[in-house]
Every structure is written in C-alpha cells, then in structure tokens.
Short mmCIF file of C-alpha atoms in Angstrom, two decimals:
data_model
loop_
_atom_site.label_atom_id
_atom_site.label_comp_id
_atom_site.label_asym_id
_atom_site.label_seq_id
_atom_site.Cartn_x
_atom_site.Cartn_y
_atom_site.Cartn_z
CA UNK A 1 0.00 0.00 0.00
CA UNK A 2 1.32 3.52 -0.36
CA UNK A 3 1.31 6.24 2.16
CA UNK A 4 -2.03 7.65 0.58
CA UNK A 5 -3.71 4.38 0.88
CA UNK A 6 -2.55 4.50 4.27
CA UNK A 7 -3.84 7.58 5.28
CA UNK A 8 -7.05 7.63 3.09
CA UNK A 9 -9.28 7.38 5.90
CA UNK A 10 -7.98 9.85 8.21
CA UNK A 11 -7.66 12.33 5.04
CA UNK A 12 -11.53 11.58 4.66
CA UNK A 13 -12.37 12.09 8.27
CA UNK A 14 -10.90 15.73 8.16
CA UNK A 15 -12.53 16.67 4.34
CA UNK A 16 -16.14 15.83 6.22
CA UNK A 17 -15.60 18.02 8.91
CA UNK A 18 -18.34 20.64 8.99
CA UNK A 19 -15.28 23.58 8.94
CA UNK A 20 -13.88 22.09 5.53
CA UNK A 21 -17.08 22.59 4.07
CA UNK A 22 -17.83 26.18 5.17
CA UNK A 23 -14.17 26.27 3.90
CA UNK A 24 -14.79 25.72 0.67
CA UNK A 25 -18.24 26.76 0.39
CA UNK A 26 -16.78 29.87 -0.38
CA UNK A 27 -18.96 31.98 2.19
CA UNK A 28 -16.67 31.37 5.21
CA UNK A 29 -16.67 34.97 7.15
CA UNK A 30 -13.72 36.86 7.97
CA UNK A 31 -13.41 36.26 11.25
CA UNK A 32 -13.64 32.43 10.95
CA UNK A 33 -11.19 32.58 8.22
CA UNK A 34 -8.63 34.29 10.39
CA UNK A 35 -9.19 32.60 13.37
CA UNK A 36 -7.98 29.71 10.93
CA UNK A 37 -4.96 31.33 9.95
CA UNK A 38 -3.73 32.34 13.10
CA UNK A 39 -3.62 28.33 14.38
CA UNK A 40 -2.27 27.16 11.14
CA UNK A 41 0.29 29.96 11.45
CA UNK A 42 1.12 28.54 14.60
CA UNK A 43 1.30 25.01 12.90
CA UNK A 44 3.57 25.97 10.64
CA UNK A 45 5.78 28.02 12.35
CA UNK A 46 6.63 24.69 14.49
CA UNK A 47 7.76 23.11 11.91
CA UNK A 48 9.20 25.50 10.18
CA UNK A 49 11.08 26.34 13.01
CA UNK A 50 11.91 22.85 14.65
CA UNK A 51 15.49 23.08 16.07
CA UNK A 52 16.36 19.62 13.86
CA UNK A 53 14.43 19.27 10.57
CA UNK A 54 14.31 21.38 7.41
CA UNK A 55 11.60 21.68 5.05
CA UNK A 56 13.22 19.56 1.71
CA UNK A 57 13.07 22.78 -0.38
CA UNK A 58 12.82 26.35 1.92
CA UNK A 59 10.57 27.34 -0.94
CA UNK A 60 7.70 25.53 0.88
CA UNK A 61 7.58 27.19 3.72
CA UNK A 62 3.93 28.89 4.59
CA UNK A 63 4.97 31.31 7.81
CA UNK A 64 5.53 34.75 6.16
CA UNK A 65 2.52 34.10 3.63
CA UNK A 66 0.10 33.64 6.31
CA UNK A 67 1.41 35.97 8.48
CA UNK A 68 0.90 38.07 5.07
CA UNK A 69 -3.02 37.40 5.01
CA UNK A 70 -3.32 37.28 8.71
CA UNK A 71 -2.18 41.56 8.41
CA UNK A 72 -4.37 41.95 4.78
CA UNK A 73 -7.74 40.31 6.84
CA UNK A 74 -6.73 42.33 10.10
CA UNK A 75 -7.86 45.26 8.47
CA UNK A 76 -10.93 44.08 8.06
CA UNK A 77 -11.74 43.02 11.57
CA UNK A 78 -9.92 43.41 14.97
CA UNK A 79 -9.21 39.86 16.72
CA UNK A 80 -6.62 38.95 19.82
CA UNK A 81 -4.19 36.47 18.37
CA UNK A 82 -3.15 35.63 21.62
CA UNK A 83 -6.33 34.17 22.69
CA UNK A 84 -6.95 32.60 19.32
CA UNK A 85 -5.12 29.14 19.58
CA UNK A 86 -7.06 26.15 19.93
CA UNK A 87 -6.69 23.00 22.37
CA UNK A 88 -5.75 21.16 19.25
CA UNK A 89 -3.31 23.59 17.80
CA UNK A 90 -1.67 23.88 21.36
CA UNK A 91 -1.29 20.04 21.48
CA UNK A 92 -0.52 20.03 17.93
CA UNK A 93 3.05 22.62 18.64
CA UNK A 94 3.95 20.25 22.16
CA UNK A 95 3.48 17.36 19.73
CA UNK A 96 5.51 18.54 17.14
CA UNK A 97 8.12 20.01 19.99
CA UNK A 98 8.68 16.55 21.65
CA UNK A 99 7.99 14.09 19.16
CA UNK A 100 8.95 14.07 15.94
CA UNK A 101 12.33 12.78 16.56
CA UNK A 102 13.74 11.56 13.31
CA UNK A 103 13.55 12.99 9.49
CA UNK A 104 10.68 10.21 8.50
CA UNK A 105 8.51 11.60 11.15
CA UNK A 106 8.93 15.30 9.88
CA UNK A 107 8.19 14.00 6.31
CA UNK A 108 5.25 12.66 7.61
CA UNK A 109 3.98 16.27 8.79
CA UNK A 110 5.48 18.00 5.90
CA UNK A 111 3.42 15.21 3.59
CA UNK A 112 -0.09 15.82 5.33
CA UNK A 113 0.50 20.00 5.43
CA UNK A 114 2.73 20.98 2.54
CA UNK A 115 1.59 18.38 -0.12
CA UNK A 116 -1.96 19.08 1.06
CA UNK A 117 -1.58 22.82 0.34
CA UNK A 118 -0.12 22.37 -3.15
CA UNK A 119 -2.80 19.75 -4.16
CA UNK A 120 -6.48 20.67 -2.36
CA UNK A 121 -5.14 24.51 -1.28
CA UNK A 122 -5.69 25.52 -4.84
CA UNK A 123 -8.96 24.71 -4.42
CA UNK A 124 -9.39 26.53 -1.23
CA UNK A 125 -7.72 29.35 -2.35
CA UNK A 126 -10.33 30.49 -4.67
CA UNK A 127 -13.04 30.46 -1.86
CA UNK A 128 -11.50 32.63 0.90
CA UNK A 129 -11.64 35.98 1.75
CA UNK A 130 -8.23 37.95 1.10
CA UNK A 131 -5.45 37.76 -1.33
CA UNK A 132 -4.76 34.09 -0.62
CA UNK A 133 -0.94 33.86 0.04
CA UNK A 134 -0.87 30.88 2.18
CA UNK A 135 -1.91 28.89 -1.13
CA UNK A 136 0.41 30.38 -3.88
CA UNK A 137 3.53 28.75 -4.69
CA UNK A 138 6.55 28.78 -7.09
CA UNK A 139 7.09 26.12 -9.33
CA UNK A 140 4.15 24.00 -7.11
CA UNK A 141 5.07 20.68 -9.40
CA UNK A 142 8.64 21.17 -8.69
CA UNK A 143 7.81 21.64 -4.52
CA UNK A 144 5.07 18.77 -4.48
CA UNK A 145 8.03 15.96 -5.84
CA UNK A 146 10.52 17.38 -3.42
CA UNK A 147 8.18 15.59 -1.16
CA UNK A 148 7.19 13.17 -2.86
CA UNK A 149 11.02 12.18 -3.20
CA UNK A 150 11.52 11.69 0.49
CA UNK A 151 8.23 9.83 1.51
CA UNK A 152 7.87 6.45 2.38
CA UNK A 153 5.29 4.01 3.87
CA UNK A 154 6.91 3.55 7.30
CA UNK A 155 5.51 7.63 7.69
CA UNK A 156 2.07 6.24 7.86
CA UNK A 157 1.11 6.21 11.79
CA UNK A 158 3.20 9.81 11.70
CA UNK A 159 0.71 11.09 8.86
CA UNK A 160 -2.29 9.56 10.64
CA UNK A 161 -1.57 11.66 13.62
CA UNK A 162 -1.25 14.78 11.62
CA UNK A 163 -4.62 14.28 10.21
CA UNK A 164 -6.03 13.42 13.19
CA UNK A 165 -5.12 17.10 14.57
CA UNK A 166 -6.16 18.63 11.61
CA UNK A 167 -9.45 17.00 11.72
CA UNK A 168 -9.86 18.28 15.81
CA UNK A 169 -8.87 21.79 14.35
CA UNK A 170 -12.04 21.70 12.20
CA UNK A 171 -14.38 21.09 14.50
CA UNK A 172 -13.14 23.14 16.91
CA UNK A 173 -13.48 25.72 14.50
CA UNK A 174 -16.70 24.80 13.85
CA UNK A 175 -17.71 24.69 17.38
CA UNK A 176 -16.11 28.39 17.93
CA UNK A 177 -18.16 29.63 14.83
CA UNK A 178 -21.33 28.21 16.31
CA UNK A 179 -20.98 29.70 19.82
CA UNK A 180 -19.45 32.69 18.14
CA UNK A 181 -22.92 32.70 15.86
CA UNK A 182 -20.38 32.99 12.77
CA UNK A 183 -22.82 30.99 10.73
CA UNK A 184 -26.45 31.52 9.28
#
C-alpha cells in the first residue's frame, strides 16, 4: 500500500468536517477565516522552526505568507491572536516540539501540510476571503516531488496523527463559529 492508501481514511475524516465545508463553500466569514490562519500559522511556524528538521526545499515554507493574510484580513476586523489558539493547535506545537524525533517523522507532517496545500489549497484558495498567500507557490510541481522524493510508507502512523489534529482543528473551528454565531 502507499502512504495515501494509508492515510485515506484519516484524510476523509478531516474533508467531512463541517469547517472544511464552510471552507470551501466559499462563504466562510472573515473572522472564521482568520481565526484559521492564526492556528495554522502557529502550525507551521513549528515546523518551520523545529530546532532539527528542514523543510526539503525552503521554498515551501507557509509562515511569512500567512502571516501576510493574517495583516491583509486584520484590516478588516480586529481579533486577539493571543487568545486565538485552539486545544488542538496547542497540542498540535507540544506534539511537534517533543515528538517528531527523526527525518521520516517530519516528512510525515510535511506530507499531510505541505503536499496538502499544493494539491487541495488551490482549491481553497479560490473560496477565501483575502489575497490568498498561504496557497500560492513557485514552481508547485517542482515543490510537491521534493516531497514526494523523500516519503515512504513507514511515515504512515506519523501522517495519521497529523490528520487526526487537523481534523480536531475543524471542529473546533466549527464549534467556535457556532458559539461565536459565525454561521447563518
């Protein structure tokens, strides 16, 4: 089996989230879009950042393009970053802190986030509000086999994890977007 066959279930479980749909619905308000960004800029800056991994081509990295959109949407309404992190997001960094000890089990994050955002972020990026920098890369073809070059099966229970936080991220978006009465 290959790592996508692998994963295919916990990739499903986070597409069928409630959040991915308002996601790419295409009517996801402001605010809910950049309570997103601020946890995945959070995400990424861990592994961007982690004191023993690099990203297999620097041209991936996500960090300054969010932090990009997070300023553009700003504008547009006032939020507290600082309060803004989710349970999941906060597990997600102390996970990513203290356990990815080897260069398979950073592939395995860089696989779920990066590869994710060159493939499906295309499609998101033409539903959001804002200029959409977290989705727009150089030579995406190029970046998607530098990933593709380093992956192998034995990343699986590493990728399943990642998933399994992104898929707690949606739905605690979700929930804040309820209680927040984001949605119609």
């Amino acid at each position: 089996m290959s790592l996508k066959e692998l994963t295919m279930q916990q990739h499903k479980n986070a597409e069928r989230q409630k959040f991915a749909s308002i996601l790419m619905s295409g009517n996801i308000p402001v605010i809910s879009y950049l309570r997103y960004l601020i946890n995945q800029h959070a995400c990424y800056n861990a592994l961007e950042n982690h004191q023993d991994f690099k990203l297999p081509d620097l041209r991936l990295s996500r960090g300054n393009n969010i932090q990009s959109d997070i300023s553009e949407l700003q504008k547009e309404c006032s939020i507290d970053k600082e309060n803004m992190l989710t349970q999941s997001t906060v597990n997600y960094i102390q996970h990513v802190n203290k356990n990815i000890r080897n260069f398979d089990d950073f592939m395995a994050h860089v696989y779920v986030r990066y590869l994710g955002d060159l493939r499906g972020g295309q499609m998101i990026a033409k539903k959001i509000p804002g200029t959409g920098l977290y989705y727009q890369f150089q030579e995406p073809d190029e970046l998607a086999n530098s990933i593709y070059r380093k992956l192998n099966d034995n990343m699986a229970n590493e990728a399943k994890l990642v998933f399994d936080y992104a898929t707690k991220l949606f739905i605690e978006m979700y929930d804040v977007m309820v209680s927040e009465k984001e949605i119609k």
